[in-house]
PDB file of C-alpha atoms and ligand atoms in Angstrom:
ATOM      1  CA  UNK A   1      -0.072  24.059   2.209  1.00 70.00           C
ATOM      2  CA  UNK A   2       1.354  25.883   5.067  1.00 80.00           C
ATOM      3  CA  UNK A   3       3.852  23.524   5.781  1.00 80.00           C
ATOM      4  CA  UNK A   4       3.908  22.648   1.942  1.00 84.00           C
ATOM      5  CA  UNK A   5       5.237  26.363   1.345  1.00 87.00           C
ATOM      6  CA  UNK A   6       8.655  26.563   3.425  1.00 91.00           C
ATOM      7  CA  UNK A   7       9.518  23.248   1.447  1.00 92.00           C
ATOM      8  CA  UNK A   8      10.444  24.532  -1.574  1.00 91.00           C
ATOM      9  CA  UNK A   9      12.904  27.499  -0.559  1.00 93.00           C
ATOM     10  CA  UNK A  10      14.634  25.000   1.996  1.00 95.00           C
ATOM     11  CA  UNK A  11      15.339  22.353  -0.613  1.00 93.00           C
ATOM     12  CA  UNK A  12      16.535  25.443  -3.566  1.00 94.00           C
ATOM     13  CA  UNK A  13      18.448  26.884  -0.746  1.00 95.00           C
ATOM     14  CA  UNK A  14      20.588  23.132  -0.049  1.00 95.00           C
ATOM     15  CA  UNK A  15      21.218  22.651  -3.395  1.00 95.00           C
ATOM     16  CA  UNK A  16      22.078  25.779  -4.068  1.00 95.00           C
ATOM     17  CA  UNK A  17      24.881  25.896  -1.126  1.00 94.00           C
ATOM     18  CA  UNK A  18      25.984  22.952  -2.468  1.00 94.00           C
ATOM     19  CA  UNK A  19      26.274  23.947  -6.028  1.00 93.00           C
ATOM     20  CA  UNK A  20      27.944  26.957  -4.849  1.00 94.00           C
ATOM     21  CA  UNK A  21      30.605  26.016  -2.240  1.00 93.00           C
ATOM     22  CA  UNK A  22      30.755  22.214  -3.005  1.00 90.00           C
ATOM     23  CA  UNK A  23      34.502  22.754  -4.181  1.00 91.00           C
ATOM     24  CA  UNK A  24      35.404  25.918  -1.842  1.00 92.00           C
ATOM     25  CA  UNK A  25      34.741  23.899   1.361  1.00 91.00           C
ATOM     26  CA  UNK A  26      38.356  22.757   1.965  1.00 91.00           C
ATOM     27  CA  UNK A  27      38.107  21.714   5.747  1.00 92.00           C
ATOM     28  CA  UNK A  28      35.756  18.725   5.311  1.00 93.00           C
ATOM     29  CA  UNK A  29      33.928  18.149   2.682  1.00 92.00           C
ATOM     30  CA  UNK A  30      32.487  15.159   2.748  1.00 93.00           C
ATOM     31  CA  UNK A  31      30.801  16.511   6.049  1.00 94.00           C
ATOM     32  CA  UNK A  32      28.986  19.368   3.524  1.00 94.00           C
ATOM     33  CA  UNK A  33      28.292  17.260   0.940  1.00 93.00           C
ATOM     34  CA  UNK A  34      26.799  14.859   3.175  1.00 94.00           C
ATOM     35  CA  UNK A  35      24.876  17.185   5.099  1.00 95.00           C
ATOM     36  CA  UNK A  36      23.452  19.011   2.345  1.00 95.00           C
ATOM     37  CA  UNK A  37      22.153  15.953   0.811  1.00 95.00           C
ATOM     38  CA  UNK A  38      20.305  14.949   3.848  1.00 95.00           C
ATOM     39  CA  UNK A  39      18.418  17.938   3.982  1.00 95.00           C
ATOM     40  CA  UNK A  40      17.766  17.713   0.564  1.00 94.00           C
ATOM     41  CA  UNK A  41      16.389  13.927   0.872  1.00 92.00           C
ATOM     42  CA  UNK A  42      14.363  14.285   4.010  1.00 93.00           C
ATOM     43  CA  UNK A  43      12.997  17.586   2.690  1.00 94.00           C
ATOM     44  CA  UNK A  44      12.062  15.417  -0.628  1.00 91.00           C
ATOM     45  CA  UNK A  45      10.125  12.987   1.857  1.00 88.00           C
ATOM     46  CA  UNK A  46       8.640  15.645   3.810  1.00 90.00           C
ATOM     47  CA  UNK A  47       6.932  16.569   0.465  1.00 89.00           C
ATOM     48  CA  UNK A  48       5.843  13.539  -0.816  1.00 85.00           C
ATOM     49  CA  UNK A  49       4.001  12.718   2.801  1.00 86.00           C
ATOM     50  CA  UNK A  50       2.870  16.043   3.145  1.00 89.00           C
ATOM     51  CA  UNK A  51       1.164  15.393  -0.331  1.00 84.00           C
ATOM     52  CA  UNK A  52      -0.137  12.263   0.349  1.00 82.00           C
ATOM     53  CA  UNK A  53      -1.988  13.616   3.609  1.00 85.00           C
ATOM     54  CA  UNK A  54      -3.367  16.054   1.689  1.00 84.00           C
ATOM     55  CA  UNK A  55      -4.445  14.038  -1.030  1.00 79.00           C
ATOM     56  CA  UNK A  56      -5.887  11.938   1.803  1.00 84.00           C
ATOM     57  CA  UNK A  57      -7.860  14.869   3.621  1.00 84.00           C
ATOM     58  CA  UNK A  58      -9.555  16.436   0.562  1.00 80.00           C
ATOM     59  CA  UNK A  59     -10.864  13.133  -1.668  1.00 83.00           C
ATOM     60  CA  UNK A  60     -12.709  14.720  -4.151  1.00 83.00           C
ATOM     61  CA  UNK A  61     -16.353  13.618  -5.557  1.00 87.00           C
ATOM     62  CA  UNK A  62     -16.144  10.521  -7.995  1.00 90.00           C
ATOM     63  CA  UNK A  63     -16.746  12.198 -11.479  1.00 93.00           C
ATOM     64  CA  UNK A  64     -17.983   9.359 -13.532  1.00 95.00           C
ATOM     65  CA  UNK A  65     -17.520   9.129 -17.093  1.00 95.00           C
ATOM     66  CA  UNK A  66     -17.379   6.410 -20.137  1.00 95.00           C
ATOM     67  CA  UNK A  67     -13.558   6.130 -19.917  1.00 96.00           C
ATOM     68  CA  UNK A  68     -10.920   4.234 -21.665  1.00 97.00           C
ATOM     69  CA  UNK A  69      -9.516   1.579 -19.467  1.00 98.00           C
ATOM     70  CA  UNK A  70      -6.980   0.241 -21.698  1.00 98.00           C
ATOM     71  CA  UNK A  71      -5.734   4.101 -22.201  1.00 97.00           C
ATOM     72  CA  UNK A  72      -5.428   4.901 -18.548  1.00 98.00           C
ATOM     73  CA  UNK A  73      -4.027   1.976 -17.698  1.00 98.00           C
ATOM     74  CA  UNK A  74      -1.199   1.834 -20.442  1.00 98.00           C
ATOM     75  CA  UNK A  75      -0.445   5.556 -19.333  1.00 98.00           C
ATOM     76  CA  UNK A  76      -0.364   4.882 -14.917  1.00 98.00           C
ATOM     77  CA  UNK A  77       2.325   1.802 -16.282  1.00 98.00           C
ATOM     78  CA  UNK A  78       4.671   4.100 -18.863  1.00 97.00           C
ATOM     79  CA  UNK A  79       4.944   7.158 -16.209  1.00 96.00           C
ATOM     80  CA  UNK A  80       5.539   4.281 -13.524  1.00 96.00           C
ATOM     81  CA  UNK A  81       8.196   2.502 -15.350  1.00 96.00           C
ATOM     82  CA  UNK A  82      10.305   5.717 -15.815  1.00 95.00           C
ATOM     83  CA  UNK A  83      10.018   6.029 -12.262  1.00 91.00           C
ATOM     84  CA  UNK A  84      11.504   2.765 -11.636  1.00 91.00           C
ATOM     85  CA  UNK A  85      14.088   1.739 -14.538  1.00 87.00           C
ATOM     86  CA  UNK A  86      15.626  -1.182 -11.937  1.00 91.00           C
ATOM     87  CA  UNK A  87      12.494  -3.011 -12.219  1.00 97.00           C
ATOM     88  CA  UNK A  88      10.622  -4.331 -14.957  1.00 97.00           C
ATOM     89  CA  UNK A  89       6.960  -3.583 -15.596  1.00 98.00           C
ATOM     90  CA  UNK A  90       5.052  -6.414 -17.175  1.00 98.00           C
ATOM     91  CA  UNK A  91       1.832  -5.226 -18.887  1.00 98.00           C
ATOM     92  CA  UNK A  92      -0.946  -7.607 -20.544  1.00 97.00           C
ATOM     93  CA  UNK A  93      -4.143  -6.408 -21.875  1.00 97.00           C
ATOM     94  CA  UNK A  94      -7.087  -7.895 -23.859  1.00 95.00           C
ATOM     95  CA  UNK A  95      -7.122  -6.747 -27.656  1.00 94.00           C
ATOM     96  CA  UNK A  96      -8.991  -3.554 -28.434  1.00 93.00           C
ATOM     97  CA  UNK A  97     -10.107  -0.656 -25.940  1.00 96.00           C
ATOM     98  CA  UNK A  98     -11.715  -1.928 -22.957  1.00 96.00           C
ATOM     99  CA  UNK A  99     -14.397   1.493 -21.581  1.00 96.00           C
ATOM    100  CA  UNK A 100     -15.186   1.486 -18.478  1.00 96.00           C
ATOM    101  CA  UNK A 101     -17.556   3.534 -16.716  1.00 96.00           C
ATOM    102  CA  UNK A 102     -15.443   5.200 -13.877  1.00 96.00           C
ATOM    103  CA  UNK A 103     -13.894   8.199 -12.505  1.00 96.00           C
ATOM    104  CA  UNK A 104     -10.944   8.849 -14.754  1.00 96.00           C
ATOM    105  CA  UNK A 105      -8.606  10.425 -12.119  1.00 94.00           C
ATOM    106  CA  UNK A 106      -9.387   8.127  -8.999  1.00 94.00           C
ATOM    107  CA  UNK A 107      -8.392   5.244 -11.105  1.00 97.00           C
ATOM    108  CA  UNK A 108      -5.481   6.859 -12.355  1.00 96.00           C
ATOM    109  CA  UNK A 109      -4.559   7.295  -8.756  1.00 94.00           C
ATOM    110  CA  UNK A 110      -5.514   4.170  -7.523  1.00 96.00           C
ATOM    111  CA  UNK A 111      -3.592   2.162  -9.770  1.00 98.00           C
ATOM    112  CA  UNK A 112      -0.280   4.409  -9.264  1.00 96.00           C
ATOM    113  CA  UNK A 113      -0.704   4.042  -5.473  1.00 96.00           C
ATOM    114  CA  UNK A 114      -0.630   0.140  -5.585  1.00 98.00           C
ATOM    115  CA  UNK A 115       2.101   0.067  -8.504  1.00 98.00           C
ATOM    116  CA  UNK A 116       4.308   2.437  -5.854  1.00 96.00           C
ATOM    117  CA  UNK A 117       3.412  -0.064  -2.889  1.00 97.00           C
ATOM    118  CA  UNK A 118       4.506  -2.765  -5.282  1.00 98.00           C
ATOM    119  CA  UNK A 119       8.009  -1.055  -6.387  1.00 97.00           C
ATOM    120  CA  UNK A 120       8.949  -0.413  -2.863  1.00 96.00           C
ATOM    121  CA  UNK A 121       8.097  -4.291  -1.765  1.00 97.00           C
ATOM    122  CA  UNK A 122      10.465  -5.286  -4.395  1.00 97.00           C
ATOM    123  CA  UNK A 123      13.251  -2.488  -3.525  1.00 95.00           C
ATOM    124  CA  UNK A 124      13.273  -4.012   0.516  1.00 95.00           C
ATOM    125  CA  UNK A 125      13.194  -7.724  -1.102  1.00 96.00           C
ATOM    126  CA  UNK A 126      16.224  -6.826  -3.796  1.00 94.00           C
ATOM    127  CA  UNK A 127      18.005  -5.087  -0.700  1.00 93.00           C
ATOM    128  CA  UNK A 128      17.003  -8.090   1.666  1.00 92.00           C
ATOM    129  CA  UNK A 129      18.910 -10.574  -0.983  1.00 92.00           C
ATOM    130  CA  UNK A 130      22.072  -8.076  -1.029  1.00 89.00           C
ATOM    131  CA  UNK A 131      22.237  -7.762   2.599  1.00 91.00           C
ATOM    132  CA  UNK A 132      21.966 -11.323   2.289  1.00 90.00           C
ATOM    133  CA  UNK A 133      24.782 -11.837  -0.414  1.00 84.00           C
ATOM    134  CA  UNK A 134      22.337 -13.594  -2.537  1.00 79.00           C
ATOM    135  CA  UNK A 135      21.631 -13.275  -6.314  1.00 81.00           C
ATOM    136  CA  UNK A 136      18.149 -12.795  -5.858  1.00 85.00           C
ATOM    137  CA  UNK A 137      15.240 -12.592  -9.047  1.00 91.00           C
ATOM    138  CA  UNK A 138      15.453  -9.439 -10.584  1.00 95.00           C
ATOM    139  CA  UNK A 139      12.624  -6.891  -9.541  1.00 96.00           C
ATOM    140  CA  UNK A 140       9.930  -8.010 -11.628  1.00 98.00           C
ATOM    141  CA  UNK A 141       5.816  -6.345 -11.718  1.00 98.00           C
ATOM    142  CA  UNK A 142       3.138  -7.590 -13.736  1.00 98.00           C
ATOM    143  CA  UNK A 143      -0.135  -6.269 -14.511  1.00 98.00           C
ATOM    144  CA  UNK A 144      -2.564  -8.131 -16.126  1.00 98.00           C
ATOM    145  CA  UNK A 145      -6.539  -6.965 -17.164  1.00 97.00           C
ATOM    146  CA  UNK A 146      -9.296  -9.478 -17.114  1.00 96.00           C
ATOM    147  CA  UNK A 147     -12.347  -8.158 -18.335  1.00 95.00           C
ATOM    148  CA  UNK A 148     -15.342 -11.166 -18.164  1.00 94.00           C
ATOM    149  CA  UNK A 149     -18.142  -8.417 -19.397  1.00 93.00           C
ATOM    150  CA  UNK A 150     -20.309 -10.375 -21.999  1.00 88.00           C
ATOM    151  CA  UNK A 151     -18.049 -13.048 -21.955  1.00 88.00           C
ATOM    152  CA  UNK A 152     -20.989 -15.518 -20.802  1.00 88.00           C
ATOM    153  CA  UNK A 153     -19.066 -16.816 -18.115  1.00 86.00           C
ATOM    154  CA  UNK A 154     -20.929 -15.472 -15.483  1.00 88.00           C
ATOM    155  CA  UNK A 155     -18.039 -12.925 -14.208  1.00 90.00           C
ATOM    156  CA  UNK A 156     -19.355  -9.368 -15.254  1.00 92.00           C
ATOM    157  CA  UNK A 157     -16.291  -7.376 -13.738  1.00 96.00           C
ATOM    158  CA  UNK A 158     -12.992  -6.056 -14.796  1.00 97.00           C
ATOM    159  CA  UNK A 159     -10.107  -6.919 -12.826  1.00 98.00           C
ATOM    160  CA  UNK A 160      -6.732  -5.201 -12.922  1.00 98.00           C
ATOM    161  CA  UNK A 161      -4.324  -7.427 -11.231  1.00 98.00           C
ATOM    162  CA  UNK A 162      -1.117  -6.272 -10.090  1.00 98.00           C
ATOM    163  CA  UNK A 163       1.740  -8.813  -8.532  1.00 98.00           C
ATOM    164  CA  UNK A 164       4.910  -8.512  -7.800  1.00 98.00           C
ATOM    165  CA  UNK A 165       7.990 -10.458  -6.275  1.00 97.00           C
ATOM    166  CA  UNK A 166       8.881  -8.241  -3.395  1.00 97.00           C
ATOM    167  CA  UNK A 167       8.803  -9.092   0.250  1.00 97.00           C
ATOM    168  CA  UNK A 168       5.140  -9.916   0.453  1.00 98.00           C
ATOM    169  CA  UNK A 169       2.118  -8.699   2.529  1.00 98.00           C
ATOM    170  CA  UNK A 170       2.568  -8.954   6.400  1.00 97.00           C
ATOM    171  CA  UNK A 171       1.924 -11.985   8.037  1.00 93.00           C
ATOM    172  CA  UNK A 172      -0.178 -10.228  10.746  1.00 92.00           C
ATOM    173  CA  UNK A 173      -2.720  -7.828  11.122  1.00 92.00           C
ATOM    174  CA  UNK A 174      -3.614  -8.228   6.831  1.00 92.00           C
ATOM    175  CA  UNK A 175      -7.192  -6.968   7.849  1.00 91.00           C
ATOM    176  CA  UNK A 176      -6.226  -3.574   8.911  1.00 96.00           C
ATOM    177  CA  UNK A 177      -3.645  -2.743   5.925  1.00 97.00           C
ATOM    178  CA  UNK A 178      -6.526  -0.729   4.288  1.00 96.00           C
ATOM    179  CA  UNK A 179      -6.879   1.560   6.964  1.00 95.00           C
ATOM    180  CA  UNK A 180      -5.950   5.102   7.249  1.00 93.00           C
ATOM    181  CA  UNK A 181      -2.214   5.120   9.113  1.00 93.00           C
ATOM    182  CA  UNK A 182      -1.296   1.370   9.168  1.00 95.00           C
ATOM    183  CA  UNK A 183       2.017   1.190   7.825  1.00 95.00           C
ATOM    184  CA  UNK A 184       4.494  -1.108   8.202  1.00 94.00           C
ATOM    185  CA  UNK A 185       7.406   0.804   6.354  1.00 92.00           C
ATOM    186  CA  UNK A 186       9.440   3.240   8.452  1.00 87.00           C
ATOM    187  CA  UNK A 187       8.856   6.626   5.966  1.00 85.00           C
ATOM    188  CA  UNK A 188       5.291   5.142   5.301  1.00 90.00           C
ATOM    189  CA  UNK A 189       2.131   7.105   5.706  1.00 91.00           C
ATOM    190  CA  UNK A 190      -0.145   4.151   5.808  1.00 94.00           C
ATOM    191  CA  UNK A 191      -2.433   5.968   3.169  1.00 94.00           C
ATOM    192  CA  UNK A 192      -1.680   4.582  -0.131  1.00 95.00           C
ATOM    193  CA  UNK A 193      -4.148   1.765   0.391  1.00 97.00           C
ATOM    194  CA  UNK A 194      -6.614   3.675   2.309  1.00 95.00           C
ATOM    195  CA  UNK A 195      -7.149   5.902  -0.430  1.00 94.00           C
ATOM    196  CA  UNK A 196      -7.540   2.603  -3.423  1.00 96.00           C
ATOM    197  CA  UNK A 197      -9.881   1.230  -1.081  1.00 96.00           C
ATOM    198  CA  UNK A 198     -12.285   4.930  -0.715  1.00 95.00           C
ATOM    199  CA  UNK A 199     -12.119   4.895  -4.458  1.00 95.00           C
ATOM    200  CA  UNK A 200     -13.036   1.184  -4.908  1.00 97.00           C
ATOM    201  CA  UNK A 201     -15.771   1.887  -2.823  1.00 95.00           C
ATOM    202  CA  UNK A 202     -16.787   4.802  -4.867  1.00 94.00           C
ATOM    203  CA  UNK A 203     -16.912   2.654  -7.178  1.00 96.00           C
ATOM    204  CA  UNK A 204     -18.811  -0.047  -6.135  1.00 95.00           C
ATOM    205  CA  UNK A 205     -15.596  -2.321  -6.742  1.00 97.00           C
ATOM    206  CA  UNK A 206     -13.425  -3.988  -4.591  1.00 97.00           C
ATOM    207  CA  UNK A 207     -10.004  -4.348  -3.101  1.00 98.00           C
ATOM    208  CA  UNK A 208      -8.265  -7.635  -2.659  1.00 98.00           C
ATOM    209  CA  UNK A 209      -4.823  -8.052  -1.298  1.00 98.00           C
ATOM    210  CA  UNK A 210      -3.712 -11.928  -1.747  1.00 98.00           C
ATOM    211  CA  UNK A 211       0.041 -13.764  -1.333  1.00 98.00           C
ATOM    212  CA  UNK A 212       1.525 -14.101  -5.022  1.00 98.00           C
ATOM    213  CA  UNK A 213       2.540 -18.089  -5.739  1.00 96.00           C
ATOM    214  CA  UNK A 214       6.227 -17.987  -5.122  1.00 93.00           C
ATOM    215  CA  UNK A 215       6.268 -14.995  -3.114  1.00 95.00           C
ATOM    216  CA  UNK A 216       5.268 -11.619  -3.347  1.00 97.00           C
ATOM    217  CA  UNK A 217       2.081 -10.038  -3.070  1.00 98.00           C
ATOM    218  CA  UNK A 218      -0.929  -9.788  -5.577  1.00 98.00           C
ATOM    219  CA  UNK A 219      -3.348  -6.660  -5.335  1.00 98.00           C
ATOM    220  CA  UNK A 220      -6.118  -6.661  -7.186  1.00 98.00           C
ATOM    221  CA  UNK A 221      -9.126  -3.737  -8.042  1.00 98.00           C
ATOM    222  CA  UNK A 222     -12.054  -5.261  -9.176  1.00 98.00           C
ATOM    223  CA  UNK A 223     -14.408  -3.179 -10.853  1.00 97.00           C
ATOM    224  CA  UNK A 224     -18.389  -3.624 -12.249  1.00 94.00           C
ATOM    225  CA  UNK A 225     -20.383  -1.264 -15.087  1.00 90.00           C
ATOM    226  CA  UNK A 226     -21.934   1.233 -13.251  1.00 86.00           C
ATOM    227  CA  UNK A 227     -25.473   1.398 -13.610  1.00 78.00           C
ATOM    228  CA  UNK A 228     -25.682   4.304 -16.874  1.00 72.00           C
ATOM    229  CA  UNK A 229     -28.420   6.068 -14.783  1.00 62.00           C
ATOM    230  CA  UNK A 230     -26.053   6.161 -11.512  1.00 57.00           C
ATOM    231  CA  UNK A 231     -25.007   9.242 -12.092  1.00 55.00           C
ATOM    232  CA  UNK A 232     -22.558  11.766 -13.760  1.00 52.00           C
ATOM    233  CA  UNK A 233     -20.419  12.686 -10.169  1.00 48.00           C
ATOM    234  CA  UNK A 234     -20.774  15.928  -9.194  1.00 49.00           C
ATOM    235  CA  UNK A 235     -21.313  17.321 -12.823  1.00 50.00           C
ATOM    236  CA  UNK A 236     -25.121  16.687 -12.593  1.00 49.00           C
ATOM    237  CA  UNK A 237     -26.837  19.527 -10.839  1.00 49.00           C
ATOM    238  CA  UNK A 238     -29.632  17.386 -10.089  1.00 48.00           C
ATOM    239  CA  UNK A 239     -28.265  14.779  -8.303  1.00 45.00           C
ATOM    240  CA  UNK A 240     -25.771  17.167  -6.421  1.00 45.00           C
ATOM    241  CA  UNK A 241     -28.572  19.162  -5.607  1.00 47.00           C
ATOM    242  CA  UNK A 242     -31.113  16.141  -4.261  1.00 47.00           C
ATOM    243  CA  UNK A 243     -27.920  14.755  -2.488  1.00 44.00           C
ATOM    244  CA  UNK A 244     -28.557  11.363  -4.789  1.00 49.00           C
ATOM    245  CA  UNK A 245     -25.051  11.528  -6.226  1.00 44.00           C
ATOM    246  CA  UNK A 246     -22.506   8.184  -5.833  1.00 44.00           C
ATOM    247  CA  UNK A 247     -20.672   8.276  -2.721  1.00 40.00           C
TER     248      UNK A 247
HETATM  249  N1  ADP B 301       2.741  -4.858  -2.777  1.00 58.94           N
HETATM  250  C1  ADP B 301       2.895  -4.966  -1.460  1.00 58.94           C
HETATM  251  N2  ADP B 301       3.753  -5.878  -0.945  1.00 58.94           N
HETATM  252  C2  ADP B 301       3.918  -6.017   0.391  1.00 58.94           C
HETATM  253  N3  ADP B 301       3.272  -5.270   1.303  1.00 58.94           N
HETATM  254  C3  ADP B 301       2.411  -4.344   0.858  1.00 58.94           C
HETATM  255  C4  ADP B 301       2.166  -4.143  -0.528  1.00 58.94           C
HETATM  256  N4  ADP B 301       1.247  -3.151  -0.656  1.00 58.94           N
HETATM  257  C5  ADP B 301       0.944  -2.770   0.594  1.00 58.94           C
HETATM  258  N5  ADP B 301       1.637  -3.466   1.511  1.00 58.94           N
HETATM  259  C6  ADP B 301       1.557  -3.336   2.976  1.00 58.94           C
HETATM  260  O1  ADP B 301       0.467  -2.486   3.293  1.00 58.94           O
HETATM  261  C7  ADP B 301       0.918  -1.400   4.108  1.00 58.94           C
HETATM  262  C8  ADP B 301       0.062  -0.171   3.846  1.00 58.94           C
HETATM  263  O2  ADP B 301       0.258   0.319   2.528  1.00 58.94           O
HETATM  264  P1  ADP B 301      -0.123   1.824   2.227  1.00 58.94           P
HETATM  265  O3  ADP B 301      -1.494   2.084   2.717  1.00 58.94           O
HETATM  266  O4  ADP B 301       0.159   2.124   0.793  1.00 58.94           O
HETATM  267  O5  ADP B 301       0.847   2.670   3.167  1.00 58.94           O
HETATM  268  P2  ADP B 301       2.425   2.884   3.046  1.00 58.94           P
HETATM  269  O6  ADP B 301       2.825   2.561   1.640  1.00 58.94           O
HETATM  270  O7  ADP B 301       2.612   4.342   3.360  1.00 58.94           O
HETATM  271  O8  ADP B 301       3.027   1.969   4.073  1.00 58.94           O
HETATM  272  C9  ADP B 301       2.383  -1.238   3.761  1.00 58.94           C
HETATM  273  O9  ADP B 301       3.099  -0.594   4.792  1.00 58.94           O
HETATM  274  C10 ADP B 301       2.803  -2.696   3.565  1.00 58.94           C
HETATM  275  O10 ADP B 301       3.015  -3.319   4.805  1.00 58.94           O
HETATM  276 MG1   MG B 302       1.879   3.104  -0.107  1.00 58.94          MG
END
């Protein structure tokens, strides 16, 4: 928060100078205009990093509760696509509500931190193909649900697969992308997937990062029903009290 607080002012201040004295500035203005943009980016990156950490530094409690999947997950993709009209958002889930029993919030998080990873992999890979003077496939994500609960097949979890055909996972060093700080993006924080993989451990789920056929990468979070009598999260006294709660 302390360096959170100056952030604000700065960035009103820029665009405020520029709002003001964009057309008085009759030496050079593309020097102004340039300039105050800057400071407004970086000061826009500053933020989002300084949020991340944060995010990073105080991971709540899971709060478990009977939650609809289908409903979160339809909600993480609509927000996401307005963030990112250049690329499309494929979304594909089984008929009727799928529940789930699972922090609401963390998943809500989780999924938005891997469908961010996946937009920027596909924003280097369209650039890549510019730089490159090719065509290149337009920016394409899918997400896809597979839910083998009481399906008989022997595969009681929920998986929420996410691909997409950007530049792909690094070659080297796969192993460590999950931990805190491992980033191999130059404004990266290198806690995106750090924080999905605390939450699939909260709950009991897991993380897999795979190679998409025909390029790109395919994350998936794998989750199981939580045992009912697991627990509430931190809204059972009890448990918080006896120190039996999840995580
Ligand atoms: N969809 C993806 N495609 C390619 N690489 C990815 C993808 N998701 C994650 N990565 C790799 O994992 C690294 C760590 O991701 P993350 O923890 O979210 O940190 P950051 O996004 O700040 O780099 C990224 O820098 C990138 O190398
Ligand atoms: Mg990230």
């Amino acid at each position: 928060h302390e360096i959170k607080n100056p952030l604000t002012p700065i960035q009103l201040s820029a665009e405020r100078l520029k709002r003001k004295y964009q057309n008085e500035v009759t030496s050079d203005p593309e020097t102004f205009t340039t300039c105050t943009d800057t400071i407004i980016r970086q000061v826009e990156d500053i933020g989002r990093m300084v949020d991340e950490f944060s995010s990073f530094a105080r991971m709540p409690q899971p709060s478990i509760g009977r939650e609809n999947l289908s409903h979160l997950i339809r909600e993480v993709v609509t927000l996401e696509r307005s963030r990112t009209e250049d690329i499309t958002i494929d979304l594909a889930l089984p008929d009727g509500d799928m529940m789930l029993r699972c922090d609401r919030r963390q998943v809500s998080r989780a999924l938005t931190n891997i469908l961010k990873n996946a937009a920027e992999s596909v924003e280097s890979r369209i650039l890549q193909d510019k730089s490159e003077d090719g065509e290149g496939d337009p920016g394409r994500i899918s997400v896809a649900v597979i839910d083998g609960r009481g399906q008989g097949g022997g595969d009681e979890s929920v998986a929420v697969i996410v691909e997409d055909n950007g530049i792909g996972l690094p070659e080297a060093g796969r192993e460590r992308l999950t931990e805190p700080y491992v980033t191999t993006r130059s404004k990266g924080t290198g806690l995106g997937l750090a924080i999905v993989r605390k939450i699939m451990e909260d709950h009991q789920g897991d993380l897999r990062l795979e190679d998409r056929p025909g390029g790109g990468a395919r994350i998936s979070l794998v989750f199981r029903d939580l045992d009912e009598t697991a627990n509430d999260g931190d809204k059972d006294p009890m448990k918080v009290a006896t120190g039996l709660g999840l995580g």
